[in-house]
Coordinates of C-alpha atoms and ligand atoms in Angstrom, one line a residue:
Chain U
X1 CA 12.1 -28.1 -17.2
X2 CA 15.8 -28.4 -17.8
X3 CA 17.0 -31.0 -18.8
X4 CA 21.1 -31.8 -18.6
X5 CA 22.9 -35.2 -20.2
X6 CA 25.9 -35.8 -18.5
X7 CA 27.9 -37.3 -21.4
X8 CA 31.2 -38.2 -22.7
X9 CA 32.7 -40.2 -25.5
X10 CA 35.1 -42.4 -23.1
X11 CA 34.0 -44.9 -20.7
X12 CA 34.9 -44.7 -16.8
X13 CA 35.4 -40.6 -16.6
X14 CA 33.0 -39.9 -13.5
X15 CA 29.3 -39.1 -15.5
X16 CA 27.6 -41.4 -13.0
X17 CA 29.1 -39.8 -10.4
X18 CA 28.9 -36.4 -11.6
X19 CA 25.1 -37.3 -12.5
X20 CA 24.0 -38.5 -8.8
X21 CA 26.1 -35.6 -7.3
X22 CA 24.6 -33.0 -9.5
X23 CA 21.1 -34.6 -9.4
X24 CA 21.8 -34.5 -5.5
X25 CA 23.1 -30.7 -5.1
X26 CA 20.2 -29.8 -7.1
X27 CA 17.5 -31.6 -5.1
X28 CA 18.9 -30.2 -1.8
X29 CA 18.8 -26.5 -3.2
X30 CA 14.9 -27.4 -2.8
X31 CA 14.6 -27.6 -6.9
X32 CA 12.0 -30.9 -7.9
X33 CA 14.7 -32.7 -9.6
X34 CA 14.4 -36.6 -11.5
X35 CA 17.8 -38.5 -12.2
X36 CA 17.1 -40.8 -15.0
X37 CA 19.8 -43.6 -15.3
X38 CA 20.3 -44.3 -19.4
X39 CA 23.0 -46.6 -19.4
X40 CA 22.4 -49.8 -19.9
X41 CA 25.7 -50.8 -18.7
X42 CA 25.7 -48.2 -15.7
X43 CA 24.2 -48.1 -12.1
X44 CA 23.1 -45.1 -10.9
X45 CA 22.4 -45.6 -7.0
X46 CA 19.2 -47.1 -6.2
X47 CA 20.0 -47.7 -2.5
X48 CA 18.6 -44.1 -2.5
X49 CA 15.2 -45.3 -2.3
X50 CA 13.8 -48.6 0.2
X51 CA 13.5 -50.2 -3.1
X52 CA 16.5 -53.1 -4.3
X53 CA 14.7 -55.5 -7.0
X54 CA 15.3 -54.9 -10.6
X55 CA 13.3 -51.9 -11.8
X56 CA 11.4 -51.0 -14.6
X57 CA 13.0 -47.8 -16.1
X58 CA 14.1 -45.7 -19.1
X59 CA 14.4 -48.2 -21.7
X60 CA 11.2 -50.2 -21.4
X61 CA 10.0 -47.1 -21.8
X62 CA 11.8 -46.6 -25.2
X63 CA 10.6 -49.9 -26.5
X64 CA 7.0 -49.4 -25.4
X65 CA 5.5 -46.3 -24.9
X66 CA 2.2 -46.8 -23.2
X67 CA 4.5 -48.1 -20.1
X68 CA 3.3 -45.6 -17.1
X69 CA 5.3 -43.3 -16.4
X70 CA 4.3 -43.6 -12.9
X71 CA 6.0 -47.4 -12.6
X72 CA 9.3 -45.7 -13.5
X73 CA 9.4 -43.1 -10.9
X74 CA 11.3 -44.1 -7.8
X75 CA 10.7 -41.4 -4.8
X76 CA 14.0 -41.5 -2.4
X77 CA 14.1 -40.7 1.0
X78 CA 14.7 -36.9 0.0
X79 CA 12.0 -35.3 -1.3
X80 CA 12.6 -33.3 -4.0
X81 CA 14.4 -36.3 -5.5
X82 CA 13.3 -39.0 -7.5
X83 CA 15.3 -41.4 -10.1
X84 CA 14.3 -43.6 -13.1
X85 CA 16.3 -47.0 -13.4
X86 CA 17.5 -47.9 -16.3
X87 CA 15.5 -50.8 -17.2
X88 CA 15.8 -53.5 -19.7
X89 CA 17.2 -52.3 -22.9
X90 CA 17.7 -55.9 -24.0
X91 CA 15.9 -54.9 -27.5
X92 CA 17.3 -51.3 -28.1
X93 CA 19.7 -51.8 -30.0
X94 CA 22.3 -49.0 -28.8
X95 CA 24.6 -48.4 -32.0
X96 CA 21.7 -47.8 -34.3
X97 CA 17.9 -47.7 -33.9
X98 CA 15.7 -46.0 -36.2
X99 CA 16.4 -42.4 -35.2
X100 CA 12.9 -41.2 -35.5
X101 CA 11.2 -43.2 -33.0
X102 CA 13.7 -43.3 -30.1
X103 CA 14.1 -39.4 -30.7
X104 CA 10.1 -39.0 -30.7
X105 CA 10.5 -41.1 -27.9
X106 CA 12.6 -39.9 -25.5
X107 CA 11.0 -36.2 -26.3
X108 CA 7.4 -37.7 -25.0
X109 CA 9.0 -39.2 -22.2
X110 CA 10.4 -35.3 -21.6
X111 CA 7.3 -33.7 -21.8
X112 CA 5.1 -36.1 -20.2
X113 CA 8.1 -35.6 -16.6
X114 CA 8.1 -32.0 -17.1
X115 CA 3.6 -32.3 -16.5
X116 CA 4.5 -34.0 -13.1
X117 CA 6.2 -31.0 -12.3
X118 CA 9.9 -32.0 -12.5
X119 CA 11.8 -29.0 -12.9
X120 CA 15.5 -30.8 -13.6
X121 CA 16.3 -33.7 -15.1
X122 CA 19.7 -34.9 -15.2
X123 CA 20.0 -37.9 -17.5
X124 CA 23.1 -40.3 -17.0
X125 CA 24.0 -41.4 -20.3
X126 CA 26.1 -44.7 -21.4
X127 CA 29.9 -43.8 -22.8
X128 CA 30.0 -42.7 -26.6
X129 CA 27.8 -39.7 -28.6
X130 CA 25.6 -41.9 -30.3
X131 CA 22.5 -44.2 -30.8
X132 CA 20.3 -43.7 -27.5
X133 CA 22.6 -41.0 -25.9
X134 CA 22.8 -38.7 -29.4
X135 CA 19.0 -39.0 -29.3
X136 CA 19.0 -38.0 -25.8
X137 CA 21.3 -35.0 -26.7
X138 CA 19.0 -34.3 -29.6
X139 CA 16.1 -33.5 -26.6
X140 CA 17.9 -32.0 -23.9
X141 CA 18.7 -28.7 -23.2
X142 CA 22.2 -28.8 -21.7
X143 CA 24.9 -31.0 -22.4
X144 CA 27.8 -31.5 -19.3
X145 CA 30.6 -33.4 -20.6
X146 CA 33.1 -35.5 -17.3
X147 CA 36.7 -35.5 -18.7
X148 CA 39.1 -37.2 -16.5
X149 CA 41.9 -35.0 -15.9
X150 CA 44.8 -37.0 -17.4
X151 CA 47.1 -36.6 -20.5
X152 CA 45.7 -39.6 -22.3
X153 CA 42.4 -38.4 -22.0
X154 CA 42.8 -34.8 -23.9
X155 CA 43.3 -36.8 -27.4
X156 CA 39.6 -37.1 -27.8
X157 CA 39.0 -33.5 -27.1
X158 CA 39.0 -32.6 -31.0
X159 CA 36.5 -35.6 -32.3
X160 CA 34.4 -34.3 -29.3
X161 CA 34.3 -30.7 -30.5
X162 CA 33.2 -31.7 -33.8
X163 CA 30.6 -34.3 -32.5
X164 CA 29.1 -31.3 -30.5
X165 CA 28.9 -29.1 -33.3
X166 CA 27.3 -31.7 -35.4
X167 CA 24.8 -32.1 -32.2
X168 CA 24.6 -28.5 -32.1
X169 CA 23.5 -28.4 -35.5
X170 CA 20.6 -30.8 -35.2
X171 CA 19.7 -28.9 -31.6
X172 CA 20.4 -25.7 -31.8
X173 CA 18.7 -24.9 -28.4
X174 CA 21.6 -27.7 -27.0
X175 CA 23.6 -25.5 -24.3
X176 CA 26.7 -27.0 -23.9
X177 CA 27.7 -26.5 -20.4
X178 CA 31.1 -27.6 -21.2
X179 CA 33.7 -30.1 -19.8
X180 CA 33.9 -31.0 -16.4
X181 CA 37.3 -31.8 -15.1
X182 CA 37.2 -35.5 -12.8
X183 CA 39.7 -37.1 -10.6
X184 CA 41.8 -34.6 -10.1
X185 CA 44.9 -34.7 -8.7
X186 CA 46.5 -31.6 -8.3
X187 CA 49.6 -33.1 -6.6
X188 CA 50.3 -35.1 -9.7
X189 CA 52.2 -32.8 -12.2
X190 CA 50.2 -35.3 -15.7
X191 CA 47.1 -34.5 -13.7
X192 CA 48.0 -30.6 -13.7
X193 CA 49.4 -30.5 -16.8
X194 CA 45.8 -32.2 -18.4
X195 CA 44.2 -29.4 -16.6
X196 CA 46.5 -26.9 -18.2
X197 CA 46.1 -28.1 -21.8
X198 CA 42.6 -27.7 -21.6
X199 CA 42.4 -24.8 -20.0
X200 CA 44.5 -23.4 -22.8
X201 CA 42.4 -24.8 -25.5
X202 CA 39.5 -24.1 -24.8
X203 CA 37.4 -20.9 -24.0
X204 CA 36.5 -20.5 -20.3
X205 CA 32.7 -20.8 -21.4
X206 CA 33.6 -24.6 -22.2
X207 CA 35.8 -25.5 -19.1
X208 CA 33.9 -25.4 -15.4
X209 CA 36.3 -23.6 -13.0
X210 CA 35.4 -26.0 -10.2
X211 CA 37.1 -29.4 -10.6
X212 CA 36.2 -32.7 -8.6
X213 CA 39.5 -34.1 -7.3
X214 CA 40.0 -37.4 -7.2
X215 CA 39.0 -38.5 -3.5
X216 CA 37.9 -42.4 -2.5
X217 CA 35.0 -41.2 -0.9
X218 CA 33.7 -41.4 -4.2
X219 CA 34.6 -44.7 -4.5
X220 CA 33.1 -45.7 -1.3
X221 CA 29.9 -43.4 -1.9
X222 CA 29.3 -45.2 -6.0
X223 CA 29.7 -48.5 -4.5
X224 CA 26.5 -48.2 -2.4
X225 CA 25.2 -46.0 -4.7
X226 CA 24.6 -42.7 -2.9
X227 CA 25.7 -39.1 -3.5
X228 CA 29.0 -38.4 -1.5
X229 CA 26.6 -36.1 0.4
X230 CA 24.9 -38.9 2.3
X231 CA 28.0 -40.2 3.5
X232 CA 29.9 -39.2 6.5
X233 CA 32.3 -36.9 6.4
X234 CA 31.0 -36.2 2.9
X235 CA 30.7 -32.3 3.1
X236 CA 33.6 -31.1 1.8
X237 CA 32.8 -33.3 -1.6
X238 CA 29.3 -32.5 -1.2
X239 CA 30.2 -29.1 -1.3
X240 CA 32.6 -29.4 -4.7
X241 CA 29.1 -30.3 -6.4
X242 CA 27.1 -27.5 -4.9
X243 CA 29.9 -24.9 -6.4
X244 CA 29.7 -26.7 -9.9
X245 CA 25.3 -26.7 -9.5
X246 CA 26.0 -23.3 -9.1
X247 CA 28.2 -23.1 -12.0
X248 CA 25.7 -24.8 -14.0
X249 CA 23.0 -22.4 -12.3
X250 CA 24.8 -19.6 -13.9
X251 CA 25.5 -20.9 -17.3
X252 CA 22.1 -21.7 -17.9
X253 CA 21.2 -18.4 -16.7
X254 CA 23.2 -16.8 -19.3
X255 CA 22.0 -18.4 -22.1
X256 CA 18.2 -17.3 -21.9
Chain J
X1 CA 51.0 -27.0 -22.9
X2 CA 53.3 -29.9 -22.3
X3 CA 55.1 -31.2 -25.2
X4 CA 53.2 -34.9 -24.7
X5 CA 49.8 -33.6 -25.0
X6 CA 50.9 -30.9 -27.4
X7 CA 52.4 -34.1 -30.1
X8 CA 48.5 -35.1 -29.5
X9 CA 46.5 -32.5 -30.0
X10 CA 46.8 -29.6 -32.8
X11 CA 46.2 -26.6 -30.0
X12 CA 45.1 -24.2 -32.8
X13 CA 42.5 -26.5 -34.2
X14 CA 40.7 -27.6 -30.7
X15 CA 40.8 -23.5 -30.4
X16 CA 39.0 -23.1 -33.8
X17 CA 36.5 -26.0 -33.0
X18 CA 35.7 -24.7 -29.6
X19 CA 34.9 -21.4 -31.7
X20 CA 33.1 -22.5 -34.2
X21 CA 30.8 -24.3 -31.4
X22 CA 30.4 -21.4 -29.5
X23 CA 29.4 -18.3 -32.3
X24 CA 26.0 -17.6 -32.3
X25 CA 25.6 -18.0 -36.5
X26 CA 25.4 -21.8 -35.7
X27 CA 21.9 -20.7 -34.8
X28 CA 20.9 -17.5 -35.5
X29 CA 22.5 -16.6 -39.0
X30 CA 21.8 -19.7 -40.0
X31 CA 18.1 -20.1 -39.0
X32 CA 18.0 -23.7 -38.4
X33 CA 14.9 -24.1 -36.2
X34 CA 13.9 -27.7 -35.5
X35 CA 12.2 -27.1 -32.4
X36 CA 10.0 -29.6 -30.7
X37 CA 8.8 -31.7 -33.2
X38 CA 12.4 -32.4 -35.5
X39 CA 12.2 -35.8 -36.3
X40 CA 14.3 -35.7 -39.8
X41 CA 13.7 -33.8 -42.7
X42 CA 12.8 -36.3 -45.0
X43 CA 9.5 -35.6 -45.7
X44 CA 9.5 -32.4 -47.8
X45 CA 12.4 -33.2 -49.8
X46 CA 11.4 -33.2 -53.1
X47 CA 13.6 -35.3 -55.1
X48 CA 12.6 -33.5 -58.4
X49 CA 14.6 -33.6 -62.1
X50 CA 16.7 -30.2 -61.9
X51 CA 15.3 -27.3 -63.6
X52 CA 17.1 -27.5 -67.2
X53 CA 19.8 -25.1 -67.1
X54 CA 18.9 -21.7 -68.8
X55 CA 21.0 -19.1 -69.9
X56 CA 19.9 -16.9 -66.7
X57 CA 20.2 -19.2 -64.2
X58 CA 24.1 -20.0 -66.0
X59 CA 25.0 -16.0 -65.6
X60 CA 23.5 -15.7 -62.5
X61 CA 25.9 -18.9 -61.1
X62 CA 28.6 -17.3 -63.0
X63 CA 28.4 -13.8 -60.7
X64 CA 28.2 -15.7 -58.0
X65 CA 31.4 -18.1 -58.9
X66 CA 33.0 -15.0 -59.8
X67 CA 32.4 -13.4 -56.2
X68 CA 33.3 -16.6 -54.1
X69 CA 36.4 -16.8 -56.1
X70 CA 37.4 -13.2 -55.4
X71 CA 36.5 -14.4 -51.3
X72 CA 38.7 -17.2 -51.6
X73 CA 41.6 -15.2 -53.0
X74 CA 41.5 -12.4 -50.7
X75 CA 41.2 -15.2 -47.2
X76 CA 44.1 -16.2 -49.2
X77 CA 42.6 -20.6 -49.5
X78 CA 43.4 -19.7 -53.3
X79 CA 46.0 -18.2 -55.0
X80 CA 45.5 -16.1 -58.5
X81 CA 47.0 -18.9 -61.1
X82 CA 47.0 -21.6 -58.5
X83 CA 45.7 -25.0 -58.9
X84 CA 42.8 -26.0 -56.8
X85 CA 45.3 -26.7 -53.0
X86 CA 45.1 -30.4 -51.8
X87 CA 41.8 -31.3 -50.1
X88 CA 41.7 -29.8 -46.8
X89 CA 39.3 -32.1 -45.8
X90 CA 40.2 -34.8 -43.9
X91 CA 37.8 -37.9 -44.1
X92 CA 37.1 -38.5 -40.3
X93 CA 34.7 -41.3 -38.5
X94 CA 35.3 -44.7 -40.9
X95 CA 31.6 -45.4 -41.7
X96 CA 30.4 -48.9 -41.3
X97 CA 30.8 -50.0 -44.7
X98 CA 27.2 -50.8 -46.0
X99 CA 26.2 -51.5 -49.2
X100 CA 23.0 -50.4 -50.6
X101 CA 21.5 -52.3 -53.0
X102 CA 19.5 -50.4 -54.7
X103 CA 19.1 -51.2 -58.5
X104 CA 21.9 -49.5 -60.9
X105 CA 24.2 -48.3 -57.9
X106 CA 27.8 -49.7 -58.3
X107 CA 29.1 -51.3 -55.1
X108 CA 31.9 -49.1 -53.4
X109 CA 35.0 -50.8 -54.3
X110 CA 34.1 -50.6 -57.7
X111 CA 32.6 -46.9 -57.8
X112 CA 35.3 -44.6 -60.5
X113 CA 34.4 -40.8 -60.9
X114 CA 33.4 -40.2 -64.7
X115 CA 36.2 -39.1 -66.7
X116 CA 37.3 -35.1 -66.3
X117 CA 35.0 -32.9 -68.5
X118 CA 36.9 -30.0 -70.4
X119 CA 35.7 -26.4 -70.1
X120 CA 33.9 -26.1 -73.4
X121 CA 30.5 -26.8 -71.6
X122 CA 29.1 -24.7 -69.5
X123 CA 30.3 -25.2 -65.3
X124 CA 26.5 -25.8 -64.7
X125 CA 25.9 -28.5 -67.5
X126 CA 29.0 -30.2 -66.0
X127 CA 27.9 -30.4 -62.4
X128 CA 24.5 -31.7 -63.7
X129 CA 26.1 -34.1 -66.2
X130 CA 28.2 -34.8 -62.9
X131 CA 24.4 -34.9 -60.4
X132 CA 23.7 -37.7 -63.1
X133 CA 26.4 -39.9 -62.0
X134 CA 25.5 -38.6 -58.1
X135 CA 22.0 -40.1 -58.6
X136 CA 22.8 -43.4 -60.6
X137 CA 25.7 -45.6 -60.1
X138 CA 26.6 -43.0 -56.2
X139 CA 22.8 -43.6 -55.6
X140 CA 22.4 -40.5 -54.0
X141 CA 18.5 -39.7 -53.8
X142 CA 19.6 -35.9 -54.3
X143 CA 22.5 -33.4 -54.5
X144 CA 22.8 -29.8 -54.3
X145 CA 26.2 -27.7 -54.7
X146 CA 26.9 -24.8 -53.3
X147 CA 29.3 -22.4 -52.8
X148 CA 31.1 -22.1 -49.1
X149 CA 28.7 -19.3 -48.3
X150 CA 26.1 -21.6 -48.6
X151 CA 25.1 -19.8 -52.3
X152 CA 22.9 -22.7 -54.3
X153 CA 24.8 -23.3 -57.4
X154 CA 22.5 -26.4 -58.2
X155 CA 19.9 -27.1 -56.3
X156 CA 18.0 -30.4 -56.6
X157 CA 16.9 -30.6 -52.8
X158 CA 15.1 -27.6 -52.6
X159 CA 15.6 -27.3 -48.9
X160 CA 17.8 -23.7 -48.2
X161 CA 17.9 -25.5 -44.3
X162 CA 19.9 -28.2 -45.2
X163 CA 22.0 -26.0 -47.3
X164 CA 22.9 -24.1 -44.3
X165 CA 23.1 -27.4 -42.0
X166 CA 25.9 -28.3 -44.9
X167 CA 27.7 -25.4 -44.8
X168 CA 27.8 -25.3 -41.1
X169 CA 29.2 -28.7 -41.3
X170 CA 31.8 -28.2 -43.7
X171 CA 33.0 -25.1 -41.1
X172 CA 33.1 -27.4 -38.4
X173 CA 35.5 -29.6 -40.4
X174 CA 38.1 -27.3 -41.3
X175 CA 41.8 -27.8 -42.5
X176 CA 44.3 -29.0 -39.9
X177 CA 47.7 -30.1 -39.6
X178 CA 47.2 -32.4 -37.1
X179 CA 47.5 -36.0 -38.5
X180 CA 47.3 -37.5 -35.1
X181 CA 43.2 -37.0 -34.1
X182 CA 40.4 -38.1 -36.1
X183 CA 37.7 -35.5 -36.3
X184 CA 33.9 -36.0 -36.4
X185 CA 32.6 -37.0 -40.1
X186 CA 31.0 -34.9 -42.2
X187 CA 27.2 -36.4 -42.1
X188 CA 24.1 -35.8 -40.4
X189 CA 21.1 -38.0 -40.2
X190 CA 17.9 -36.2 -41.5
X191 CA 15.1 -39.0 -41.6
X192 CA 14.5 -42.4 -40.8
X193 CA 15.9 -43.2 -44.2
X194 CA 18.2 -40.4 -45.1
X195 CA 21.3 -39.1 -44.7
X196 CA 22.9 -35.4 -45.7
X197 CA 26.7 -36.3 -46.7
X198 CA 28.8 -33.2 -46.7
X199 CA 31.5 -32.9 -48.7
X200 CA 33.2 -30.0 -49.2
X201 CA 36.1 -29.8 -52.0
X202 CA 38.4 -27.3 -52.8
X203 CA 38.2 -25.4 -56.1
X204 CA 39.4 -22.6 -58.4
X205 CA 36.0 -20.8 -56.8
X206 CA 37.4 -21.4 -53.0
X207 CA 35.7 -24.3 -51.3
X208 CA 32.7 -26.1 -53.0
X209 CA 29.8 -27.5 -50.5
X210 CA 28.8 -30.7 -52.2
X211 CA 25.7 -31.9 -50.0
X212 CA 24.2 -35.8 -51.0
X213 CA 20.7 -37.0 -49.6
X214 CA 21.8 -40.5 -49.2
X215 CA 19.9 -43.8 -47.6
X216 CA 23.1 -44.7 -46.2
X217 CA 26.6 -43.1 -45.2
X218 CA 29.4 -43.2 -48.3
X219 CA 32.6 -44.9 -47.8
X220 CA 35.8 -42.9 -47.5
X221 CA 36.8 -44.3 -50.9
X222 CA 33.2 -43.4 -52.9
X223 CA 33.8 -39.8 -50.9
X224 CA 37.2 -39.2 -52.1
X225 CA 35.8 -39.9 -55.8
X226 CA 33.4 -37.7 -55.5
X227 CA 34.9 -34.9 -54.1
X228 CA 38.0 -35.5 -57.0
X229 CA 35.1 -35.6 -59.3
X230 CA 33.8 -32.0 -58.1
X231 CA 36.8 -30.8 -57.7
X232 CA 37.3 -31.9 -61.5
X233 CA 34.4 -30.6 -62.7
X234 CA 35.2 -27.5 -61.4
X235 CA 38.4 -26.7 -62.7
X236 CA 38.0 -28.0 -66.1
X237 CA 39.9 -26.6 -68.5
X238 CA 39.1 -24.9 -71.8
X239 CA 40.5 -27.6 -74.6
X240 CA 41.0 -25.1 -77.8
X241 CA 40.8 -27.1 -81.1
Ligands
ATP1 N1 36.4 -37.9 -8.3 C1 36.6 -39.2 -8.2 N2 37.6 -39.7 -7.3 C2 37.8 -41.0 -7.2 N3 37.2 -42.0 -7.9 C3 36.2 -41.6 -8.7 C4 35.9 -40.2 -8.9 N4 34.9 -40.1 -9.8 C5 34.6 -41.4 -10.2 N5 35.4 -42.2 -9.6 C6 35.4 -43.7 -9.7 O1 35.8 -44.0 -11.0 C7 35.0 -45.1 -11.5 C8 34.2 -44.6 -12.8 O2 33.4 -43.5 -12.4 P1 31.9 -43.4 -13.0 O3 31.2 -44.7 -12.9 O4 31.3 -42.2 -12.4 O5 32.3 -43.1 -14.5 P2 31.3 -43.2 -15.8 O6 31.8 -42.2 -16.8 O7 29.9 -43.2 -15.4 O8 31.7 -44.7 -16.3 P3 30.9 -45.5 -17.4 O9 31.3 -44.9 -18.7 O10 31.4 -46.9 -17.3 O11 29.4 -45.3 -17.2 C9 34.0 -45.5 -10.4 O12 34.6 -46.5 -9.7 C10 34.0 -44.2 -9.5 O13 33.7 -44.5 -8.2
MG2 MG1 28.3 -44.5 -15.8

């Protein structure tokens, strides 16, 4: 199983939507694929399944692990796709934690998705590289990192280099598929000119080619809590986030 | 680039980051492992008395110095003559300032590097007289130093893993201009109850890899002490009666 955190270390840069989207593409491409909501903060859309009552999910799961797994596991209309909630995280603490045990944690809850035959797992992650989400990071295999394509935004880019190489040190398996350029506005020269610096900075391996521009169907689509793809007139986005599955399809490809 | 992101970000440095992310000897030179089942490293650390310094052990050390210094002159970080260059470390995430209490440990604000050896003694019998302060009033469980090829010098941890997880670390954090971006800080947690503190400081000998097994992160101030102390210890100079 693969499994891809969609992270950053700002708030509000499009990893929810980039998760569900993904998570989506990937699912319709026929692959068994579980999108696991670990934000506390966050909402990844549950009005894809029948179900609307608070759910059980990822962090009861981190503070007891005997919960079934099979309580967490939300089924959606579609499918090859299936979502964990993000549950009550009311005792995790998120800055610290004793890093042992969540890790151990979150690498059983892994395993134990992969034996039901998941084959991706796309893990929403709350803003910031650490507590929970650096132990998530510490058991994935692929790292996608949402950067909204403004000039503000590209400050950060240094402290997140070396926050990935100190990742990278304690995961060395940790494929980082690189950042993901959101809310694009290519008829806004600060928008183009965010997209520039980065793609001058970085080497292409870390930058995805495709881009999500900035569109309100997105909007629309996170406020019910679906994947642009199940709304109407939703193809063309649907399609931006088949282009960067594939991108992803081919980066992971690469690296075994 | 445009000139607003360009006062932001150091271009170069993001470049050198991104590359240092991407070359392969992050894993494979460097053979760190972990796998399934990395959880921390604490167990296995020994935290041992250091083998008493013997005459061979002191040569050895000495070939090695000798070498890294050549290194460092030729990548031009030191100059033949020159003083040790300013730290090109840059203290980066402020660490949550948290005070162990452990018995004989002096509280941060209070923490003074010992006074600057001479050269008479032996560079190994300094940097153990300096481990001695590391491990009381610093509290560091224990140290290691190596040199910026990840060479033991002294090695109390007895873990060559952790030696390469410092000096990939201390790569990762290398000089820059810019002023205006904070980068990552120069620890990793290795256990439930230990941290490795990297802390690189430059020397006569090119760049010395300082790594501490600590229970809790050091303050900027208690690492700029230390790495003044190494940096002290290192470039001591011979005092002729
Ligand atoms: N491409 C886009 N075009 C327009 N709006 C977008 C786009 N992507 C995301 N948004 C909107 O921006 C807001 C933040 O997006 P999202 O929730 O995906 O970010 P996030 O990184 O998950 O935020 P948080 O850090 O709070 O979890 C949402 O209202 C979302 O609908
Ligand atoms: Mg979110």
């Amino acid at each position: 199983m693969i499994t891809i955190a969609v992270s950053s270390q700002k708030g509000g840069v499009g990893k929810t939507t980039a998760s569900i989207n993904l998570a989506h593409s990937f699912a319709r491409s026929g692959r068994k694929t579980l999108l696991v909501d670990a934000d506390p903060q966050g909402s990844v859309g549950l009005s894809l399944t029948r179900q609307s009552r608070v759910l059980p999910g990822f962090f009861d799961l981190m503070a007891d692990p005997v919960f079934p797994l099979e309580r967490l596991i939300v089924p959606t209309r579609l499918e090859t796709f299936s979502l964990v909630a993000c549950g009550q995280s009311s005792d995790y603490e998120l800055g610290g934690g004793s890093a042992g045990v969540t890790l151990h944690r979150v690498r059983e809850f892994l395993r134990s998705v992969a034996a039901r035959g998941f084959e991706i797992c796309i893990i929403d992650t709350a803003a910031g590289l650490f507590g929970a989400t650096a132990d998530i990071l510490t058991a994935s295999s692929a790292v996608m990192i949402p950067q909204q394509a403004e000039p503000l935004g590209i400050r950060s880019v240094p402290k997140l280099m070396s926050v990935l190489t100190r990742m990278k040190v304690v995961n060395p398996e940790l494929n980082i598929l690189g950042l993901l350029l959101t809310m694009m506005q290519p008829g806004l020269a600060e928008s183009r000119e965010a997209a520039q610096a980065l793609k001058d900075m970085l080497p292409s391996e870390l930058l995805f080619q495709t881009m999500v521009p900035r569109d309100d169907l997105f909007i629309r689509a996170s406020a019910r809590g679906l994947p642009v793809g199940a709304m109407e007139n939703g193809a063309g986005a649907m399609a931006v986030f088949d282009r960067i599955r594939m991108e992803v399809e081919g980066k992971l490809a690469k690296d075994n | 680039m445009s000139d607003v992101i360009k006062a932001w970000v150091d271009e170069g440095e993001v470049k050198r980051l991104a590359e240092a992310l991407l070359s392969r000897p992050i894993l494979g030179e460097v053979e760190v492992k972990y796998g399934d089942n990395f959880e921390g490293f604490a167990e296995g650390i020994p935290s041992q008395e250091a083998a008493p310094v013997n005459e061979i052990r002191a040569r050895e050390a000495a070939s090695v110095l000798r070498k890294a210094r050549e290194e460092a002159m030729h990548g031009g970080s030191v100059r033949p003559g020159q003083q040790a260059p300013a730290s090109p470390f840059r203290r980066v995430t402020p660490t949550p300032a948290e005070t162990s209490k452990g018995a004989g440990i002096t509280p941060a604000a209070e923490l003074k590097r010992p006074g600057a050896p001479n050269g008479n003694e032996p560079l190994l019998k300094r940097m153990q007289t300096f481990g001695e302060w590391l491990k009381g009033p610093v509290g560091a469980q224990s140290y290691f130093i190596s040199t910026r090829n990840g060479q033991p010098l002294l090695d109390e941890v007895k873990n060559p893993k952790l030696v390469q997880v410092a000096r990939t670390l201390a790569k990762a954090s290398r000089p820059s201009r810019s002023k205006t971006e904070e980068m990552g800080s120069l620890h990793v947690r290795i256990g439930e109850h230990s941290i490795l503190e990297v802390i690189p400081a430059p020397s006569q000998y090119g760049i010395l890899i300082l790594g501490l097994v600590v229970e809790h992160s050091l303050e900027d101030t208690v690492i700029r002490e230390i790495r003044l102390g190494l940096q002290e210890v290192a470039d001591a100079r011979l005092i002729r009666p």
